[in-house]
Short mmCIF file of C-alpha atoms in Angstrom, two decimals:
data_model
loop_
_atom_site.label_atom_id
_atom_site.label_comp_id
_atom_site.label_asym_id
_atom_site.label_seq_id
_atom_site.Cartn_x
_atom_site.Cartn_y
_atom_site.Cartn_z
CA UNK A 1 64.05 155.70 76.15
CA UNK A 2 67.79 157.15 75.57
CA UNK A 3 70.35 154.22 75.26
CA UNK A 4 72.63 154.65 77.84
CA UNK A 5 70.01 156.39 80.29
CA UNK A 6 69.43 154.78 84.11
CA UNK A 7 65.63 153.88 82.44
CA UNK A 8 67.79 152.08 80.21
CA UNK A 9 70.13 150.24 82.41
CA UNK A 10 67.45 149.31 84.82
CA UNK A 11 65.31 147.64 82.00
CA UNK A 12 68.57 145.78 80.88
CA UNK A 13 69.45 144.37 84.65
CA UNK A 14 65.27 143.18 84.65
CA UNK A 15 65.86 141.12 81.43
CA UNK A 16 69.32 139.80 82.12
CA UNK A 17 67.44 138.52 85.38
CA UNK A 18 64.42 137.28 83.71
CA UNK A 19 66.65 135.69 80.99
CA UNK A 20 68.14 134.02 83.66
CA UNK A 21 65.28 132.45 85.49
CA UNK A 22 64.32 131.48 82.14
CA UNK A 23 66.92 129.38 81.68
CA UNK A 24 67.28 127.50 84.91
CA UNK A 25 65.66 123.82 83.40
CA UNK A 26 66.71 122.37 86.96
CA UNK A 27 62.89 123.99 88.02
CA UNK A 28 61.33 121.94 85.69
CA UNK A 29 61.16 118.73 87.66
CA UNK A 30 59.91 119.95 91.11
CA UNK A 31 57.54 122.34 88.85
CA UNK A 32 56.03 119.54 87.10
CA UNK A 33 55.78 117.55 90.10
CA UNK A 34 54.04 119.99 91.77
CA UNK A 35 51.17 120.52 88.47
CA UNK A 36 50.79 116.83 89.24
CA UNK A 37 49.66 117.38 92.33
CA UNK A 38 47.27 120.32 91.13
CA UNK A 39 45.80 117.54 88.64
CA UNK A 40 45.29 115.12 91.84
CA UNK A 41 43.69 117.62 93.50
CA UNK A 42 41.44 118.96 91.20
CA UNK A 43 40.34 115.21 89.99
CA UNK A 44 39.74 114.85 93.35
CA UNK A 45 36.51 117.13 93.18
CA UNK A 46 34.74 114.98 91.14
CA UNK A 47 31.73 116.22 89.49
CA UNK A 48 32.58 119.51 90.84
CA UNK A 49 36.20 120.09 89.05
CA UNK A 50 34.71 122.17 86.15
CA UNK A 51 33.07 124.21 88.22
CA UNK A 52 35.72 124.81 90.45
CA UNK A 53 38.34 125.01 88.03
CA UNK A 54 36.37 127.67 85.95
CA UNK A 55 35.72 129.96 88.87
CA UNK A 56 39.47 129.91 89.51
CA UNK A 57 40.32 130.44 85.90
CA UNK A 58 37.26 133.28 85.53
CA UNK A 59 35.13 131.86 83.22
CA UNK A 60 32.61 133.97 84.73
CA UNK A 61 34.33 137.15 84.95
CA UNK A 62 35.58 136.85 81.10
CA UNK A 63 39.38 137.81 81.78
CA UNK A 64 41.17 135.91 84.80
CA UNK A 65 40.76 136.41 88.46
CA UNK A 66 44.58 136.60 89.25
CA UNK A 67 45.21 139.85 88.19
CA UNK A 68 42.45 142.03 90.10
CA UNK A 69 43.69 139.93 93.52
CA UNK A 70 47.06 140.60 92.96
CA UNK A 71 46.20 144.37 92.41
CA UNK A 72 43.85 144.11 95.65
CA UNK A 73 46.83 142.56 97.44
CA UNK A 74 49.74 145.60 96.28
CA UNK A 75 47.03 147.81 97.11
CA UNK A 76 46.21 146.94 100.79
CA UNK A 77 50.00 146.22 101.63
CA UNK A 78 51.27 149.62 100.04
CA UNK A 79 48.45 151.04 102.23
CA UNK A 80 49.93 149.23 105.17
CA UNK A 81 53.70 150.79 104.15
CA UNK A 82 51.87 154.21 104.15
CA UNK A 83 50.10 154.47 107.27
CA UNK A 84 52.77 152.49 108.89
CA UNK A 85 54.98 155.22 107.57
CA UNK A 86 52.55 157.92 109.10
CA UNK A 87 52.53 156.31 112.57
CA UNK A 88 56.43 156.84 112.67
CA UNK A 89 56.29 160.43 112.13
CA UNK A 90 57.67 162.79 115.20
CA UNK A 91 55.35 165.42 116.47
CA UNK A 92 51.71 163.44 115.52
CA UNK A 93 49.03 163.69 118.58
CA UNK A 94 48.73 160.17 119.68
CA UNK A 95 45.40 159.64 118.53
CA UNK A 96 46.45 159.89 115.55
CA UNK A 97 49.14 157.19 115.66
CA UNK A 98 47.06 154.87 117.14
CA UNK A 99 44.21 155.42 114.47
CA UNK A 100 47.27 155.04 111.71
CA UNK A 101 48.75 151.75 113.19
CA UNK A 102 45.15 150.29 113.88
CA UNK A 103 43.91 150.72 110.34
CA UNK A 104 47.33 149.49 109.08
CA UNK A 105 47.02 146.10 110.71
CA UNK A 106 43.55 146.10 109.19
CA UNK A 107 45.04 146.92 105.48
CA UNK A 108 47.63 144.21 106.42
CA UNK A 109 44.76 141.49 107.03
CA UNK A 110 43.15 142.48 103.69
CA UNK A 111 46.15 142.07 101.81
CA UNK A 112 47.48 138.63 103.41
CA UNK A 113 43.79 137.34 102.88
CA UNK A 114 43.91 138.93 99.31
CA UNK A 115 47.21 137.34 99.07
CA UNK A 116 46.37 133.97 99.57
CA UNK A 117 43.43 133.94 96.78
CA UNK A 118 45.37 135.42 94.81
CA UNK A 119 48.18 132.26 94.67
CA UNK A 120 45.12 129.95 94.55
CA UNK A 121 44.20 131.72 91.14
CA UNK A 122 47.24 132.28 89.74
CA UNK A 123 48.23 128.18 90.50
CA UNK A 124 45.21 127.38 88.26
CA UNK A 125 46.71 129.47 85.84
CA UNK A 126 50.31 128.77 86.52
CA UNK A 127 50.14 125.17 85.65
CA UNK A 128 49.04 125.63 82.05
CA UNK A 129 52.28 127.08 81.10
CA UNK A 130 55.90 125.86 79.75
CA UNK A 131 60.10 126.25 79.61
CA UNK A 132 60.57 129.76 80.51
CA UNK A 133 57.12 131.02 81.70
CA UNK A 134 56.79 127.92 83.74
CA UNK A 135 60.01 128.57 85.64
CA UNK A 136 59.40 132.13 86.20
CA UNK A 137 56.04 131.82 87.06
CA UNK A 138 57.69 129.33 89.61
CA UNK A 139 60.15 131.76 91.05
CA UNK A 140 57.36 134.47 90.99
CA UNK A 141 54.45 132.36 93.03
CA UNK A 142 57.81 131.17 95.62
CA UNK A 143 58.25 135.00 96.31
CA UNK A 144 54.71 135.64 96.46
CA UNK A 145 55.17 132.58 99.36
CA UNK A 146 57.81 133.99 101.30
CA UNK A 147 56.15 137.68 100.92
CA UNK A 148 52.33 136.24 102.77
CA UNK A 149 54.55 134.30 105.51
CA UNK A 150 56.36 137.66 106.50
CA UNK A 151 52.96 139.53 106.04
CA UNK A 152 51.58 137.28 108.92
CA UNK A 153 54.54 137.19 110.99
CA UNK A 154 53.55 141.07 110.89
CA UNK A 155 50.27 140.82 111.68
CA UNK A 156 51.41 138.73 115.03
CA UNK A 157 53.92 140.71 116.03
CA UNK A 158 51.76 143.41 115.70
CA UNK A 159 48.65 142.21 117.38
CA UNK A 160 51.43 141.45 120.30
CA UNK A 161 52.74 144.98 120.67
CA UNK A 162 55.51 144.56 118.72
CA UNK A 163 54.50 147.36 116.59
CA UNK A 164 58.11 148.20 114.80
CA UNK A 165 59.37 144.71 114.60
CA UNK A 166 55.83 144.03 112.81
CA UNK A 167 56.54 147.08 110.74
CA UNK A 168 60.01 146.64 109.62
CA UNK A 169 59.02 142.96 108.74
CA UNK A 170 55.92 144.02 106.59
CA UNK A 171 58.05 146.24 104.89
CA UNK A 172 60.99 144.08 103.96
CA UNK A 173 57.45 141.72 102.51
CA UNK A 174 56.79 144.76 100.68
CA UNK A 175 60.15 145.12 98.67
CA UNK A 176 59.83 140.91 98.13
CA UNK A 177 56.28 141.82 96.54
CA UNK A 178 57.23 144.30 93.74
CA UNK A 179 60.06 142.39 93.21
CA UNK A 180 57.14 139.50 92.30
CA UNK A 181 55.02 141.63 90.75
CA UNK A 182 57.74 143.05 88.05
CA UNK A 183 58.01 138.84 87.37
CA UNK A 184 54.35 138.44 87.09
CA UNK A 185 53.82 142.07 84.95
CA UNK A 186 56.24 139.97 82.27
CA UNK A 187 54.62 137.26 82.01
CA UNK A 188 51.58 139.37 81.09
CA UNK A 189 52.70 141.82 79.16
CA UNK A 190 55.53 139.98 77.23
CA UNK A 191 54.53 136.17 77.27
CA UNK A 192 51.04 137.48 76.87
CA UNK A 193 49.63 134.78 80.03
CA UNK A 194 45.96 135.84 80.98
CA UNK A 195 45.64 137.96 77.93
CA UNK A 196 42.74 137.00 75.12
CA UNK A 197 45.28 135.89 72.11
CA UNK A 198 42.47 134.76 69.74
CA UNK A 199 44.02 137.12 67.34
CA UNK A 200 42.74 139.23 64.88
CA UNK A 201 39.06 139.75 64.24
CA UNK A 202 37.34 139.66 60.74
CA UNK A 203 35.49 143.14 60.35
CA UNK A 204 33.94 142.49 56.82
CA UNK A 205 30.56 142.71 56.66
CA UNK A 206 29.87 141.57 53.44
CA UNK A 207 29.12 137.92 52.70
CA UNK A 208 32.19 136.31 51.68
CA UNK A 209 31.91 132.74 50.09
CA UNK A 210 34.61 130.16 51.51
CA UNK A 211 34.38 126.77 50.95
CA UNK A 212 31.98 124.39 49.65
CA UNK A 213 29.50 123.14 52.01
CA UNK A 214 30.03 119.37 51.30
CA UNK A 215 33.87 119.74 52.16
CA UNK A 216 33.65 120.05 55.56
CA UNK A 217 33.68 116.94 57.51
CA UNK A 218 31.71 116.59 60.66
CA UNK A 219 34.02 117.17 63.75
CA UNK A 220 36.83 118.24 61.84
CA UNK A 221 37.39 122.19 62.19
CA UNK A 222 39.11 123.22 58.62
CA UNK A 223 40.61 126.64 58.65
CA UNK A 224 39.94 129.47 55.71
CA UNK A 225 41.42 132.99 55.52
CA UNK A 226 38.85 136.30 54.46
CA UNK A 227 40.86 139.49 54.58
CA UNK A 228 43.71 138.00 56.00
CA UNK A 229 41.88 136.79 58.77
CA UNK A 230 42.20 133.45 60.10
CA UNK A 231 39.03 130.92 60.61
CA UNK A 232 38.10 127.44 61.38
CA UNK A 233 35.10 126.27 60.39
CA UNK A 234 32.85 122.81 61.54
CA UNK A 235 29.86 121.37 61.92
CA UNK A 236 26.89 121.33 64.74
CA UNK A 237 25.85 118.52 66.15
CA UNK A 238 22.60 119.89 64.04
CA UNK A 239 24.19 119.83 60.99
CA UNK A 240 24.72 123.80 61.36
CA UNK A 241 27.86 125.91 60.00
CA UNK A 242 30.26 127.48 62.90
CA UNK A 243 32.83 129.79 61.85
CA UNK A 244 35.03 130.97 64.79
CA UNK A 245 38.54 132.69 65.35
CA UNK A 246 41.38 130.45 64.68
CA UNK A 247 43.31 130.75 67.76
CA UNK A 248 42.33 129.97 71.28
CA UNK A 249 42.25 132.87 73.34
CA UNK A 250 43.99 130.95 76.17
CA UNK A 251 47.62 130.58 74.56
CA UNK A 252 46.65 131.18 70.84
CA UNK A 253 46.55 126.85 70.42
CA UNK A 254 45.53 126.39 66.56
CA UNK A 255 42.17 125.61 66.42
CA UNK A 256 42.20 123.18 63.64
CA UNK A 257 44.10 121.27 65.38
CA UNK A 258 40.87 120.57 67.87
CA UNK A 259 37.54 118.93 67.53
CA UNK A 260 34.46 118.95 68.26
CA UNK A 261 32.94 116.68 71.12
CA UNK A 262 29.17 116.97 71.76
CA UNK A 263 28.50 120.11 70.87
CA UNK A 264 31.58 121.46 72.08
CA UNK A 265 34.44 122.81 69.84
CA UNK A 266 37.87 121.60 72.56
CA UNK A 267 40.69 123.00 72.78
CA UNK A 268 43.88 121.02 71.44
CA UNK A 269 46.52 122.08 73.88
CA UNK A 270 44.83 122.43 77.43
CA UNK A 271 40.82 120.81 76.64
CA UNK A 272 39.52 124.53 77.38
CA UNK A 273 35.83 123.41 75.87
CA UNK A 274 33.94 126.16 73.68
CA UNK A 275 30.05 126.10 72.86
CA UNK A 276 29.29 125.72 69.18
CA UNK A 277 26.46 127.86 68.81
CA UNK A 278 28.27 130.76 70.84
CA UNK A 279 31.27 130.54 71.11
CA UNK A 280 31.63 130.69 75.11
CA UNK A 281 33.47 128.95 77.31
CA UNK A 282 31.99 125.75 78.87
CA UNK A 283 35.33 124.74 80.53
CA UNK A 284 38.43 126.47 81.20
CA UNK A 285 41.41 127.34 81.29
CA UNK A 286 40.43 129.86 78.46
CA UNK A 287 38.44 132.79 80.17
CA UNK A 288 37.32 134.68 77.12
CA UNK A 289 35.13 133.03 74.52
CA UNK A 290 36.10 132.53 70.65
CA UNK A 291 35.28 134.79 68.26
CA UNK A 292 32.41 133.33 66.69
CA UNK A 293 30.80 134.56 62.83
CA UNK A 294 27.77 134.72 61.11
CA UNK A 295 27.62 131.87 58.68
CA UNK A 296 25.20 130.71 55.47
CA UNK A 297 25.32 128.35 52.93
CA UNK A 298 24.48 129.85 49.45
CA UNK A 299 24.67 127.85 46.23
CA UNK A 300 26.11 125.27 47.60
CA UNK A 301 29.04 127.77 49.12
CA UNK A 302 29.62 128.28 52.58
CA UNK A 303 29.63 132.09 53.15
CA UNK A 304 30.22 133.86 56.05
CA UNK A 305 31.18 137.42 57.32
CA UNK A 306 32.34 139.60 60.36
CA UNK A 307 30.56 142.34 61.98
CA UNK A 308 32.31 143.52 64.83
CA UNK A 309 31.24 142.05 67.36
CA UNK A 310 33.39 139.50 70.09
CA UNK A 311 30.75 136.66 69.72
CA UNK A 312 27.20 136.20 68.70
CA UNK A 313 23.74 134.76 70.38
CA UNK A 314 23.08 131.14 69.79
CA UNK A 315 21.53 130.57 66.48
CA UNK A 316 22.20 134.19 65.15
CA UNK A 317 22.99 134.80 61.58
CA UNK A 318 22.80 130.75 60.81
CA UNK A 319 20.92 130.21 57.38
CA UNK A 320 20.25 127.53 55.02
#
């Protein structure tokens, strides 16, 4: 991108903007009030918070759920823009403006429907964050607010007959979307929120001794390094060697700094909970399991290696 260019400039106007948000510390205090009241809530559920919490999180999708609604909502209100567009065009039989507004109030119900999981997901994600991502987020999920409650005021006006006051209304939502979406494409692609930051993955496949096996204390992860390559290993409730990535894939929390709780390696920042003979996740807000390694003990050394892959079947590679 030439210095200087409009590219350029635009880019520069985004971060001066962002940079600003960023900065505004007067968000913190409703912000945090507000996660309060997501903790309330979800304590409320009982028995049923982990499960609920790891749907919303997308334990069982592997990446979170946020992302694909939000793309499902741009999707079915940029459809709504288009035909909406098409039914405004001079010299169109009429059948064909009907069909065009008809399906657009139909894309227009997808999208506010679409809309509204979407802020339920990306809450649950929202409130693990801090200082600047918080407050953006903030700003971001407040736009995304104001853009659903003009998207319905659409949909009334245009189930009323008030087909271009619905339009021009739905379009104005429109702009207020993207303009959330460039917000929420930040905190993605710079801040790295959603994406698996377990870091980098040991590829070695030849056994590589560590540490000695009597060193490691029981619940205590200890970290090592092989090839540059970051680890922590513990124990099994067994008695067992784990080896797994040293970051957690949720917001790259150091894993040493966690411990292990009934067979469960936990997450020092935000509790996500990690099985020990797999490495996947048993409770959110991590969606993507550790990297887990093939471990032995040989001579009294604890040796393990990397083959590739993201995370391994109970039990598989463990030997004595």
């Amino acid at each position: 991108m030439v210095a200087g260019s409009p590219e350029r400039k635009f880019q520069k106007r985004g971060e001066r903007l962002l940079s600003f948000i960023g900065r505004q510390e007067w968000l913190d205090r409703p912000s945090y009030r507000f996660e309060h009241f997501l903790s309330i809530a979800f304590n409320a559920l009982g028995g049923a918070r982990d499960r609920v919490t790891n749907a919303l999180n997308g334990v069982w999708l592997g990446h979170p759920v946020h992302p694909p609604l939000a793309s499902l909502t741009s999707g079915a209100i940029g459809t709504t823009v288009g035909l909406d567009v098409l039914s405004l065009l001079p010299g169109r039989p009429k059948s064909e403006l009907l069909d065009a507004s008809r399906f657009a109030s139909r894309a227009l119900g997808l999208g506010i429907l679409a809309n509204l999981t979407s802020a339920v997901t990306g809450v649950t994600d929202w409130q693990h964050t801090h200082e600047e991502d918080r407050r953006i987020g903030l700003v971001h999920g407040l736009l995304n607010v104001l853009a659903t409650g003009l998207y319905v005021m659409s949909w009334s006006d245009r189930r009323r007959g008030r087909h271009r006051r619905g339009i021009a209304i739905s379009a104005l939502g429109y702009g207020i979307t993207v303009a959330s979406s460039y917000m929420g494409g930040a905190l993605v692609f710079e801040s790295g929120i959603g994406i698996d930051q377990s870091g980098q993955r040991l590829r070695t496949a030849d056994w590589t001794p560590v540490l000695p096996a009597e060193s490691l204390t029981n619940g205590k992860p200890q970290r090592v390094e092989v090839d540059g390559v970051g680890l922590v290993l513990c124990r099994t409730g067994d008695g067992e060697i784990a080896a797994f990535g040293e970051f957690c894939p949720h917001l790259a929390a150091p894993m040493t700094d966690g411990w292990v709780d009934r067979g469960r390696l936990v997450c020092p920042w935000h509790g996500s909970r990690f099985d020990l003979c797999s490495g996947e996740v048993l409770r959110g807000p991590s969606a993507a399991p550790l990297p887990r390694y093939q471990t032995r003990i040989s001579d009294g050394m604890i040796e393990l290696r990397g083959d590739g892959q993201h995370s391994l079947p109970a039990g598989k590679g463990i030997a004595k």
